[in-house]
Coordinates of N, CA and C in Angstrom, one line a residue:
M1 N 1.6 15.6 -37.2 CA 2.4 14.4 -37.5 C 3.6 14.9 -38.4
V2 N 4.9 14.5 -38.0 CA 6.0 15.0 -38.7 C 6.4 13.9 -39.8
D3 N 7.1 14.4 -40.8 CA 7.5 13.5 -41.9 C 8.7 12.7 -41.6
D4 N 9.6 13.3 -40.8 CA 10.9 12.6 -40.5 C 10.6 11.6 -39.3
A5 N 11.3 10.5 -39.4 CA 11.2 9.5 -38.3 C 11.9 10.1 -37.1
P6 N 11.4 9.9 -35.9 CA 12.0 10.4 -34.7 C 13.4 9.7 -34.4
S7 N 14.3 10.5 -33.8 CA 15.6 9.9 -33.6 C 15.5 8.8 -32.5
A8 N 16.4 7.8 -32.7 CA 16.4 6.7 -31.8 C 16.9 7.2 -30.4
W9 N 17.8 8.3 -30.4 CA 18.3 8.8 -29.2 C 17.5 10.0 -28.7
N10 N 16.2 9.8 -28.5 CA 15.4 10.8 -28.0 C 15.3 10.6 -26.5
P11 N 14.8 11.6 -25.7 CA 14.7 11.5 -24.3 C 14.1 10.3 -23.7
A12 N 13.0 9.8 -24.3 CA 12.4 8.6 -23.8 C 13.3 7.4 -23.9
N13 N 14.0 7.2 -25.0 CA 14.9 6.1 -25.2 C 16.1 6.2 -24.3
V14 N 16.6 7.4 -24.0 CA 17.7 7.7 -23.1 C 17.3 7.2 -21.7
V15 N 16.1 7.5 -21.3 CA 15.6 7.1 -20.0 C 15.6 5.5 -19.9
T16 N 15.2 4.9 -21.0 CA 15.1 3.4 -21.0 C 16.5 2.9 -20.9
V17 N 17.5 3.4 -21.6 CA 18.9 3.0 -21.5 C 19.4 3.2 -20.1
L18 N 19.1 4.3 -19.5 CA 19.5 4.5 -18.1 C 18.9 3.5 -17.2
R19 N 17.7 3.1 -17.4 CA 17.1 2.0 -16.6 C 17.9 0.7 -16.7
I20 N 18.4 0.4 -17.9 CA 19.2 -0.7 -18.1 C 20.5 -0.6 -17.3
A21 N 21.1 0.6 -17.3 CA 22.4 0.9 -16.7 C 22.3 0.8 -15.2
V22 N 21.1 1.0 -14.6 CA 20.9 1.0 -13.2 C 21.0 -0.4 -12.6
V23 N 20.7 -1.4 -13.5 CA 20.6 -2.8 -13.1 C 21.8 -3.3 -12.3
P24 N 23.0 -3.2 -12.9 CA 24.2 -3.6 -12.2 C 24.5 -2.9 -10.9
V25 N 24.2 -1.6 -10.9 CA 24.3 -0.8 -9.7 C 23.4 -1.4 -8.6
F26 N 22.2 -1.6 -8.9 CA 21.2 -2.2 -8.0 C 21.7 -3.5 -7.5
A27 N 22.3 -4.4 -8.3 CA 22.7 -5.7 -7.9 C 23.9 -5.5 -6.9
V28 N 24.8 -4.7 -7.2 CA 25.9 -4.5 -6.2 C 25.4 -4.0 -4.9
V29 N 24.5 -3.0 -4.9 CA 24.0 -2.5 -3.6 C 23.2 -3.6 -2.9
L30 N 22.4 -4.4 -3.5 CA 21.7 -5.4 -2.9 C 22.5 -6.5 -2.2
L31 N 23.6 -6.8 -2.9 CA 24.4 -7.9 -2.5 C 25.5 -7.5 -1.5
A32 N 25.7 -6.2 -1.3 CA 26.7 -5.7 -0.4 C 26.5 -6.2 1.0
D33 N 27.6 -6.6 1.7 CA 27.5 -7.0 3.1 C 26.6 -8.2 3.3
G34 N 26.5 -9.1 2.3 CA 25.7 -10.3 2.5 C 24.3 -10.2 2.1
G35 N 23.9 -9.0 1.7 CA 22.5 -8.8 1.2 C 21.4 -8.7 2.2
H36 N 21.7 -8.6 3.5 CA 20.7 -8.6 4.5 C 20.8 -7.5 5.5
T37 N 21.5 -6.5 5.2 CA 21.6 -5.3 6.1 C 20.4 -4.4 5.9
V38 N 19.9 -3.8 6.9 CA 18.8 -2.9 6.7 C 19.1 -1.8 5.8
T39 N 20.3 -1.1 5.9 CA 20.6 0.0 5.1 C 20.7 -0.5 3.6
G40 N 21.4 -1.6 3.4 CA 21.6 -2.1 2.0 C 20.3 -2.4 1.4
R41 N 19.4 -3.0 2.1 CA 18.1 -3.4 1.6 C 17.2 -2.2 1.2
L42 N 17.3 -1.2 2.1 CA 16.5 0.1 1.9 C 17.1 0.8 0.6
L43 N 18.4 0.8 0.5 CA 19.0 1.5 -0.6 C 18.7 0.8 -1.9
A44 N 18.7 -0.6 -1.9 CA 18.4 -1.4 -3.0 C 16.9 -1.2 -3.4
T45 N 16.1 -1.1 -2.4 CA 14.7 -0.9 -2.7 C 14.4 0.4 -3.4
G46 N 15.1 1.4 -2.9 CA 15.0 2.8 -3.4 C 15.4 2.8 -4.9
L47 N 16.6 2.2 -5.2 CA 17.1 2.1 -6.6 C 16.1 1.4 -7.5
F48 N 15.6 0.2 -6.9 CA 14.7 -0.6 -7.7 C 13.4 0.2 -8.1
V49 N 12.8 0.9 -7.0 CA 11.6 1.7 -7.2 C 11.8 2.8 -8.2
L50 N 13.0 3.5 -8.1 CA 13.3 4.6 -9.0 C 13.4 4.0 -10.5
A51 N 14.1 2.9 -10.6 CA 14.2 2.4 -12.0 C 12.9 1.9 -12.5
A52 N 12.1 1.2 -11.7 CA 10.8 0.8 -12.1 C 9.9 1.9 -12.5
A53 N 9.9 3.0 -11.7 CA 9.1 4.2 -12.0 C 9.5 4.8 -13.3
S54 N 10.7 4.7 -13.7 CA 11.2 5.3 -15.0 C 10.5 4.7 -16.2
D55 N 9.9 3.5 -16.0 CA 9.2 2.9 -17.1 C 8.0 3.7 -17.5
R56 N 7.3 4.3 -16.5 CA 6.2 5.2 -16.8 C 6.7 6.5 -17.4
L57 N 7.9 7.0 -17.0 CA 8.4 8.2 -17.5 C 8.8 8.1 -19.0
D58 N 9.5 7.1 -19.4 CA 9.9 7.0 -20.8 C 8.7 6.9 -21.7
G59 N 7.6 6.1 -21.3 CA 6.4 6.0 -22.1 C 5.7 7.4 -22.2
W60 N 5.7 8.1 -21.1 CA 5.0 9.4 -21.2 C 5.8 10.4 -22.1
L61 N 7.1 10.4 -22.0 CA 8.0 11.2 -22.8 C 7.8 10.9 -24.3
A62 N 7.8 9.6 -24.6 CA 7.6 9.2 -26.0 C 6.3 9.7 -26.6
R63 N 5.2 9.5 -25.8 CA 3.9 9.9 -26.3 C 3.8 11.4 -26.4
R64 N 4.3 12.1 -25.4 CA 4.1 13.5 -25.3 C 4.9 14.2 -26.4
S65 N 6.0 13.7 -26.8 CA 6.8 14.4 -27.8 C 6.6 13.7 -29.2
G66 N 5.7 12.7 -29.3 CA 5.5 12.1 -30.6 C 6.7 11.4 -31.1
Q67 N 7.5 10.8 -30.2 CA 8.8 10.2 -30.6 C 8.7 8.7 -30.2
V68 N 7.6 8.0 -30.5 CA 7.6 6.6 -30.3 C 8.3 5.9 -31.4
T69 N 9.3 5.1 -31.1 CA 10.2 4.5 -32.1 C 10.1 3.0 -31.9
D70 N 10.5 2.3 -33.0 CA 10.5 0.9 -33.0 C 11.6 0.4 -32.0
I71 N 12.7 1.1 -32.0 CA 13.8 0.7 -31.0 C 13.3 0.8 -29.6
G72 N 12.6 1.9 -29.4 CA 12.0 2.1 -28.0 C 11.0 1.0 -27.6
K73 N 10.2 0.5 -28.6 CA 9.3 -0.5 -28.3 C 10.0 -1.8 -28.0
I74 N 11.2 -2.0 -28.6 CA 12.0 -3.2 -28.3 C 12.7 -3.1 -27.0
L75 N 13.4 -1.9 -26.8 CA 14.2 -1.7 -25.6 C 13.4 -1.7 -24.3
D76 N 12.2 -1.1 -24.4 CA 11.5 -0.9 -23.1 C 11.1 -2.2 -22.4
P77 N 10.6 -3.2 -23.1 CA 10.3 -4.5 -22.4 C 11.6 -5.2 -22.0
I78 N 12.7 -5.0 -22.8 CA 13.9 -5.6 -22.5 C 14.5 -5.0 -21.2
A79 N 14.4 -3.7 -21.0 CA 14.8 -3.0 -19.8 C 14.0 -3.5 -18.6
D80 N 12.7 -3.7 -18.8 CA 11.9 -4.2 -17.7 C 12.3 -5.6 -17.3
K81 N 12.5 -6.4 -18.3 CA 12.9 -7.8 -18.0 C 14.2 -7.9 -17.3
L82 N 15.2 -7.1 -17.7 CA 16.5 -7.1 -17.1 C 16.4 -6.7 -15.6
L83 N 15.6 -5.7 -15.3 CA 15.4 -5.2 -14.0 C 14.7 -6.2 -13.1
I84 N 13.5 -6.6 -13.6 CA 12.7 -7.6 -12.9 C 13.5 -8.9 -12.7
G85 N 14.0 -9.4 -13.8 CA 14.7 -10.7 -13.8 C 15.9 -10.7 -12.8
S86 N 16.7 -9.6 -12.8 CA 17.8 -9.5 -11.9 C 17.4 -9.5 -10.5
A87 N 16.3 -8.8 -10.2 CA 15.8 -8.7 -8.8 C 15.3 -10.0 -8.3
L88 N 14.6 -10.8 -9.2 CA 14.1 -12.1 -8.8 C 15.2 -13.1 -8.6
V89 N 16.2 -13.1 -9.5 CA 17.3 -14.0 -9.3 C 18.1 -13.7 -8.0
L90 N 18.4 -12.4 -7.8 CA 19.1 -12.1 -6.6 C 18.3 -12.4 -5.3
L91 N 17.0 -12.1 -5.3 CA 16.2 -12.5 -4.1 C 16.2 -14.0 -3.9
S92 N 16.2 -14.8 -4.9 CA 16.2 -16.2 -4.8 C 17.6 -16.6 -4.3
W93 N 18.6 -16.0 -4.9 CA 20.0 -16.3 -4.5 C 20.2 -16.0 -3.0
L94 N 19.6 -15.0 -2.5 CA 19.7 -14.6 -1.1 C 18.8 -15.5 -0.2
G95 N 18.0 -16.3 -0.8 CA 17.1 -17.2 0.0 C 15.8 -16.5 0.5
D96 N 15.5 -15.3 -0.1 CA 14.2 -14.6 0.3 C 13.0 -14.9 -0.6
L97 N 13.2 -15.6 -1.7 CA 12.1 -15.9 -2.6 C 12.4 -17.3 -3.2
S98 N 11.3 -18.0 -3.4 CA 11.4 -19.4 -3.9 C 12.0 -19.3 -5.4
W99 N 12.9 -20.3 -5.7 CA 13.4 -20.4 -7.0 C 12.3 -20.8 -8.0
A100 N 11.3 -21.4 -7.5 CA 10.2 -21.8 -8.4 C 9.5 -20.6 -9.0
V101 N 9.2 -19.6 -8.1 CA 8.6 -18.4 -8.6 C 9.5 -17.7 -9.6
T102 N 10.8 -17.6 -9.3 CA 11.7 -17.0 -10.3 C 11.7 -17.7 -11.6
A103 N 11.8 -19.0 -11.5 CA 11.8 -19.8 -12.8 C 10.6 -19.6 -13.6
V104 N 9.4 -19.6 -13.0 CA 8.2 -19.4 -13.8 C 8.2 -18.1 -14.5
V105 N 8.5 -17.0 -13.7 CA 8.5 -15.7 -14.3 C 9.6 -15.6 -15.4
L106 N 10.8 -16.1 -15.2 CA 11.8 -15.9 -16.2 C 11.6 -16.7 -17.4
V107 N 11.0 -17.9 -17.3 CA 10.7 -18.7 -18.5 C 9.7 -18.0 -19.3
R108 N 8.6 -17.4 -18.7 CA 7.6 -16.7 -19.4 C 8.2 -15.5 -20.1
E109 N 9.1 -14.7 -19.4 CA 9.6 -13.5 -19.9 C 10.6 -13.8 -21.1
L110 N 11.4 -14.8 -20.9 CA 12.3 -15.2 -22.0 C 11.6 -15.7 -23.2
G111 N 10.6 -16.5 -23.0 CA 9.8 -17.0 -24.1 C 9.1 -15.9 -24.9
I112 N 8.5 -14.9 -24.2 CA 7.9 -13.8 -24.9 C 8.9 -13.0 -25.6
T113 N 10.1 -12.8 -25.0 CA 11.1 -12.0 -25.7 C 11.6 -12.7 -27.0
V114 N 11.8 -14.0 -26.9 CA 12.2 -14.7 -28.1 C 11.1 -14.6 -29.2
M115 N 9.9 -14.8 -28.8 CA 8.8 -14.7 -29.7 C 8.7 -13.3 -30.4
R116 N 9.0 -12.3 -29.6 CA 9.0 -10.9 -30.2 C 10.0 -10.8 -31.3
F117 N 11.2 -11.4 -31.0 CA 12.2 -11.3 -32.0 C 11.9 -12.0 -33.3
F118 N 11.2 -13.2 -33.2 CA 10.8 -13.9 -34.3 C 9.7 -13.1 -35.1
L119 N 8.9 -12.3 -34.4 CA 7.9 -11.5 -35.1 C 8.4 -10.2 -35.7
L120 N 9.7 -9.9 -35.5 CA 10.2 -8.6 -35.9 C 10.1 -8.4 -37.4
R121 N 10.2 -9.5 -38.2 CA 10.1 -9.4 -39.6 C 8.7 -9.0 -40.1
Y122 N 7.7 -9.2 -39.2 CA 6.4 -8.8 -39.6 C 5.9 -7.5 -38.9
V123 N 6.1 -7.5 -37.6 CA 5.6 -6.4 -36.8 C 6.4 -6.2 -35.5
V124 N 6.5 -5.0 -35.0 CA 7.1 -4.8 -33.7 C 5.9 -5.0 -32.7
L125 N 6.0 -6.0 -31.8 CA 4.9 -6.2 -30.9 C 5.2 -5.5 -29.6
P126 N 4.6 -4.3 -29.3 CA 4.8 -3.6 -28.1 C 4.2 -4.2 -26.9
A127 N 4.6 -3.7 -25.7 CA 4.0 -4.3 -24.5 C 2.5 -3.9 -24.5
S128 N 1.6 -4.8 -24.2 CA 0.2 -4.6 -24.1 C -0.2 -4.0 -22.7
R129 N -1.4 -3.6 -22.6 CA -1.9 -3.0 -21.3 C -1.7 -4.1 -20.2
G130 N -2.1 -5.3 -20.6 CA -1.9 -6.4 -19.6 C -0.5 -6.6 -19.3
G131 N 0.4 -6.5 -20.3 CA 1.8 -6.6 -20.0 C 2.3 -5.6 -19.1
K132 N 1.8 -4.3 -19.3 CA 2.2 -3.2 -18.4 C 1.7 -3.5 -17.0
L133 N 0.5 -4.0 -16.9 CA -0.1 -4.3 -15.5 C 0.8 -5.4 -14.9
K134 N 1.2 -6.3 -15.6 CA 2.0 -7.4 -15.1 C 3.3 -6.9 -14.6
T135 N 3.9 -5.9 -15.3 CA 5.2 -5.3 -14.9 C 5.0 -4.5 -13.6
V136 N 3.9 -3.8 -13.5 CA 3.6 -3.0 -12.3 C 3.4 -4.0 -11.1
L137 N 2.7 -5.0 -11.3 CA 2.5 -6.0 -10.2 C 3.8 -6.6 -9.7
Q138 N 4.6 -7.0 -10.7 CA 5.9 -7.6 -10.4 C 6.7 -6.6 -9.6
A139 N 6.7 -5.4 -10.1 CA 7.5 -4.3 -9.4 C 7.1 -4.1 -8.0
V140 N 5.8 -4.1 -7.7 CA 5.3 -3.9 -6.4 C 5.7 -5.0 -5.5
A141 N 5.5 -6.3 -6.0 CA 5.8 -7.5 -5.2 C 7.3 -7.5 -4.9
I142 N 8.1 -7.2 -5.9 CA 9.6 -7.3 -5.7 C 10.0 -6.2 -4.7
S143 N 9.4 -5.0 -4.8 CA 9.7 -3.9 -3.9 C 9.5 -4.3 -2.5
L144 N 8.4 -5.0 -2.2 CA 8.1 -5.5 -0.9 C 9.1 -6.5 -0.4
Y145 N 9.5 -7.4 -1.3 CA 10.4 -8.5 -0.9 C 11.8 -7.9 -0.7
L146 N 12.1 -6.8 -1.4 CA 13.4 -6.2 -1.2 C 13.6 -5.5 0.2
L147 N 12.5 -5.1 0.8 CA 12.5 -4.5 2.1 C 13.1 -5.4 3.1
P148 N 13.7 -4.9 4.2 CA 14.2 -5.7 5.3 C 13.1 -6.4 6.1
L149 N 12.5 -7.4 5.5 CA 11.2 -7.9 6.1 C 11.4 -8.5 7.5
A150 N 12.6 -8.9 7.8 CA 12.9 -9.5 9.2 C 12.8 -8.4 10.2
H151 N 12.9 -7.1 9.8 CA 12.8 -6.0 10.8 C 11.5 -5.3 10.7
L152 N 10.5 -5.8 10.0 CA 9.2 -5.2 9.8 C 8.1 -6.1 10.3
P153 N 6.9 -5.5 10.6 CA 5.8 -6.4 11.1 C 5.5 -7.5 10.1
P154 N 5.1 -8.7 10.7 CA 4.9 -9.9 9.8 C 3.9 -9.6 8.7
A155 N 3.0 -8.7 9.0 CA 1.9 -8.4 8.0 C 2.5 -7.9 6.6
V156 N 3.7 -7.3 6.7 CA 4.4 -6.9 5.4 C 4.8 -8.1 4.6
A157 N 5.3 -9.1 5.3 CA 5.8 -10.3 4.6 C 4.6 -11.0 4.0
V158 N 3.4 -11.0 4.7 CA 2.2 -11.6 4.1 C 1.8 -10.9 2.9
L159 N 1.8 -9.5 3.0 CA 1.4 -8.7 1.9 C 2.3 -9.0 0.7
A160 N 3.6 -9.1 0.9 CA 4.6 -9.4 -0.1 C 4.3 -10.7 -0.8
A161 N 3.9 -11.7 0.0 CA 3.6 -13.0 -0.6 C 2.4 -13.0 -1.5
L162 N 1.4 -12.3 -1.0 CA 0.1 -12.1 -1.7 C 0.3 -11.4 -3.0
A163 N 1.1 -10.3 -2.9 CA 1.4 -9.5 -4.1 C 2.2 -10.3 -5.2
M164 N 3.1 -11.1 -4.7 CA 3.9 -12.0 -5.6 C 3.0 -13.0 -6.3
A165 N 2.1 -13.6 -5.5 CA 1.2 -14.6 -6.0 C 0.3 -14.0 -7.2
L166 N -0.2 -12.8 -6.9 CA -1.0 -12.2 -7.9 C -0.2 -11.8 -9.1
A167 N 1.0 -11.4 -8.9 CA 1.9 -11.0 -10.0 C 2.2 -12.3 -10.9
V168 N 2.4 -13.4 -10.3 CA 2.7 -14.6 -11.0 C 1.5 -15.0 -11.9
V169 N 0.3 -15.0 -11.3 CA -0.9 -15.3 -12.0 C -1.1 -14.4 -13.3
V170 N -0.9 -13.1 -13.1 CA -1.1 -12.2 -14.2 C 0.0 -12.4 -15.2
T171 N 1.2 -12.7 -14.7 CA 2.3 -13.0 -15.6 C 2.0 -14.1 -16.6
L172 N 1.4 -15.2 -16.0 CA 1.1 -16.4 -16.9 C -0.1 -16.0 -17.8
L173 N -1.1 -15.3 -17.3 CA -2.2 -15.0 -18.2 C -1.8 -14.1 -19.3
T174 N -1.0 -13.1 -19.1 CA -0.6 -12.2 -20.1 C 0.3 -12.9 -21.1
G175 N 1.1 -13.9 -20.6 CA 1.9 -14.7 -21.5 C 1.1 -15.4 -22.5
L176 N 0.0 -16.0 -22.1 CA -1.0 -16.7 -23.0 C -1.6 -15.7 -24.0
D177 N -1.8 -14.5 -23.5 CA -2.4 -13.5 -24.5 C -1.4 -13.2 -25.6
Y178 N -0.1 -13.0 -25.2 CA 0.9 -12.7 -26.2 C 1.0 -13.9 -27.2
V179 N 1.0 -15.1 -26.7 CA 1.0 -16.3 -27.6 C -0.1 -16.3 -28.6
R180 N -1.3 -15.9 -28.1 CA -2.5 -15.8 -28.9 C -2.3 -14.8 -30.0
D181 N -1.7 -13.6 -29.6 CA -1.5 -12.5 -30.6 C -0.5 -13.0 -31.6
A182 N 0.6 -13.7 -31.2 CA 1.6 -14.2 -32.1 C 1.0 -15.1 -33.2
L183 N 0.1 -16.0 -32.7 CA -0.5 -17.0 -33.6 C -1.4 -16.2 -34.6
R184 N -2.1 -15.2 -34.2 CA -2.9 -14.4 -35.0 C -2.1 -13.7 -36.1
I185 N -0.9 -13.2 -35.7 CA -0.1 -12.5 -36.7 C 0.5 -13.5 -37.7
R186 N 0.8 -14.7 -37.2 CA 1.3 -15.7 -38.1 C 0.3 -16.1 -39.2
R187 N -1.0 -16.2 -38.7 CA -2.0 -16.6 -39.6 C -2.3 -15.5 -40.6
A188 N -2.2 -14.2 -40.1 CA -2.4 -13.1 -41.0 C -1.3 -13.0 -42.1
A189 N -0.1 -13.5 -41.7 CA 1.0 -13.5 -42.7 C 1.0 -14.7 -43.6
G190 N 0.0 -15.6 -43.3 CA -0.1 -16.8 -44.1 C 1.0 -17.9 -43.8
L191 N 1.4 -17.9 -42.5 CA 2.5 -18.8 -42.2 C 1.9 -20.0 -41.3
P192 N 2.5 -21.2 -41.4 CA 2.1 -22.2 -40.5 C 2.6 -21.9 -39.1
P193 N 2.0 -22.5 -38.1 CA 2.3 -22.2 -36.7 C 3.8 -22.5 -36.4
S194 N 4.5 -23.4 -37.1 CA 5.9 -23.7 -36.8 C 6.9 -22.9 -37.6
A195 N 6.4 -22.0 -38.5 CA 7.3 -21.2 -39.3 C 8.2 -20.3 -38.4
G196 N 9.4 -20.2 -38.9 CA 10.4 -19.3 -38.2 C 11.1 -20.0 -37.0
R197 N 10.7 -21.2 -36.7 CA 11.4 -21.9 -35.6 C 12.7 -22.5 -36.0

């Protein structure tokens, strides 16, 4: 264990920032030529998968080098939400995914993000294992929806729908877990449930 706090600009956090930077590039590629060309969809899928996979890389780098930072704990879930949220909104914009699904996921994600910021005065609430599983399931489902499904066997579209349904269920369940943790932290701090609102 080192005495000095790790630098905020360590390799893990740089990877996280790069994941955020990929989001607008992904959006431009996905929307190019109307958003439904085979080449465009495959390129967008590749970018999305690469960015989503970097979530594992930055966590591994932080733990391996002993450079887990509070800013990293905050930026990592924000980067995930920007990537996932952008993909969901664009897919709904293109008519490939129900706006209801996008709304449910975004409301949950926004709510948990706001809750995290309220809790910053007491503790940095990192992504839980359930939260990480939720992110993986969302990434898998979105990756399938990003594919040019009209040019693939119908079974792929069915698989995409099932994956998204599972992702939504886990998204809601983990959201409830975070709320429970927030209430526990508030009680431990001796605050009423409405404090900080």
